[in-house]
């Protein structure tokens, strides 16, 4: 099969194995993937289709609603809605970008 390049944006714990996994491919991370628009958590299987696939030139945002214990993403400033519920907001989560692509990535962080 033809494997599509992928950029994954999400959150991970310190224990996430970033050298060999994309965000969302284990229980230590959550991710929204560019190639299929799916969201991932626990393993390499898509949790569900979430938003549109994204590509070079798009801007992806990721946020946590600590009160509602949810994670959401934005695409070019448009809120895509709740991606994950029941998030352990007492854990420390770190912005994470996985790149399996020749595309360049620019990362900005805001608190």
Coordinates of C-alpha atoms in Angstrom, one line a residue:
X1 CA 0.0 0.0 0.0
X2 CA 0.9 3.6 -0.4
X3 CA 1.8 5.2 2.9
X4 CA 0.9 8.9 3.1
X5 CA 3.2 11.4 4.8
X6 CA 1.8 12.4 8.2
X7 CA 2.2 15.1 10.8
X8 CA 0.5 14.5 14.1
X9 CA -0.3 17.2 16.6
X10 CA -1.3 16.5 20.2
X11 CA -0.3 16.2 23.8
X12 CA 1.9 13.7 25.7
X13 CA 3.3 12.8 29.1
X14 CA 7.0 12.7 29.8
X15 CA 6.9 8.9 29.5
X16 CA 5.8 9.1 25.8
X17 CA 8.3 7.3 23.5
X18 CA 8.6 10.2 21.0
X19 CA 11.5 8.5 19.1
X20 CA 9.4 5.7 17.8
X21 CA 5.8 6.6 18.0
X22 CA 3.4 9.3 16.7
X23 CA 1.2 11.2 19.2
X24 CA -1.8 9.0 20.0
X25 CA -0.1 5.7 19.4
X26 CA 0.0 4.8 23.2
X27 CA -1.8 5.6 26.4
X28 CA 0.7 8.4 27.2
X29 CA -0.4 10.6 24.3
X30 CA -3.3 12.0 22.3
X31 CA -3.0 13.0 18.6
X32 CA -4.8 14.4 15.6
X33 CA -3.3 13.1 12.4
X34 CA -2.9 15.0 9.1
X35 CA -3.1 12.0 6.7
X36 CA -6.7 10.9 7.6
X37 CA -8.1 13.5 10.0
X38 CA -8.4 10.9 12.7
X39 CA -7.8 11.1 16.4
X40 CA -5.6 8.5 18.2
X41 CA -5.1 7.4 21.8
X42 CA -4.0 4.1 23.4
X43 CA -2.6 2.4 20.3
X44 CA -2.0 2.8 16.5
X45 CA -5.7 2.4 15.7
X46 CA -7.9 5.4 15.0
X47 CA -10.3 6.2 17.8
X48 CA -12.7 7.8 15.3
X49 CA -12.7 10.2 12.3
X50 CA -12.5 13.7 13.8
X51 CA -11.7 16.6 11.4
X52 CA -10.6 17.0 7.9
X53 CA -7.1 15.9 6.9
X54 CA -4.6 18.8 7.0
X55 CA -1.7 19.8 4.8
X56 CA 1.1 22.3 4.4
X57 CA 0.0 25.8 5.1
X58 CA -2.7 24.8 7.6
X59 CA -2.5 25.9 11.2
X60 CA -3.4 23.4 13.9
X61 CA -4.2 24.3 17.5
X62 CA -4.6 22.0 20.5
X63 CA -6.2 22.9 23.8
X64 CA -7.3 21.4 27.1
X65 CA -10.5 22.4 28.8
X66 CA -9.5 21.6 32.4
X67 CA -12.9 22.2 33.8
X68 CA -14.7 19.8 31.4
X69 CA -11.6 17.4 31.2
X70 CA -11.5 17.5 27.4
X71 CA -9.0 18.0 24.6
X72 CA -10.0 19.9 21.5
X73 CA -8.2 20.9 18.3
X74 CA -8.6 23.9 15.9
X75 CA -7.9 24.0 12.1
X76 CA -7.0 27.4 10.7
X77 CA -8.7 29.0 13.7
X78 CA -11.9 27.0 13.5
X79 CA -12.8 24.9 16.6
X80 CA -13.3 21.3 15.6
X81 CA -15.1 20.4 18.8
X82 CA -14.3 17.9 21.6
X83 CA -11.8 15.3 20.5
X84 CA -11.3 13.5 23.8
X85 CA -13.2 13.3 27.1
X86 CA -12.3 12.1 30.5
X87 CA -8.7 13.4 30.3
X88 CA -6.6 13.2 33.4
X89 CA -6.0 16.9 33.8
X90 CA -4.0 16.4 36.9
X91 CA -1.2 14.9 34.8
X92 CA 1.4 17.1 33.2
X93 CA 0.8 17.2 29.4
X94 CA 3.3 18.6 26.9
X95 CA 2.6 19.9 23.4
X96 CA 3.8 17.2 21.0
X97 CA 4.3 17.1 17.2
X98 CA 5.2 13.9 15.3
X99 CA 6.6 14.3 11.8
X100 CA 6.7 11.4 9.3
X101 CA 7.0 13.7 6.3
X102 CA 9.4 15.8 4.3
X103 CA 7.2 18.8 5.1
X104 CA 8.6 21.5 7.4
X105 CA 6.8 22.3 10.6
X106 CA 6.7 25.5 12.6
X107 CA 5.7 25.3 16.2
X108 CA 4.4 28.2 18.3
X109 CA 3.4 27.8 22.0
X110 CA 1.0 30.0 24.0
X111 CA -0.2 29.6 27.6

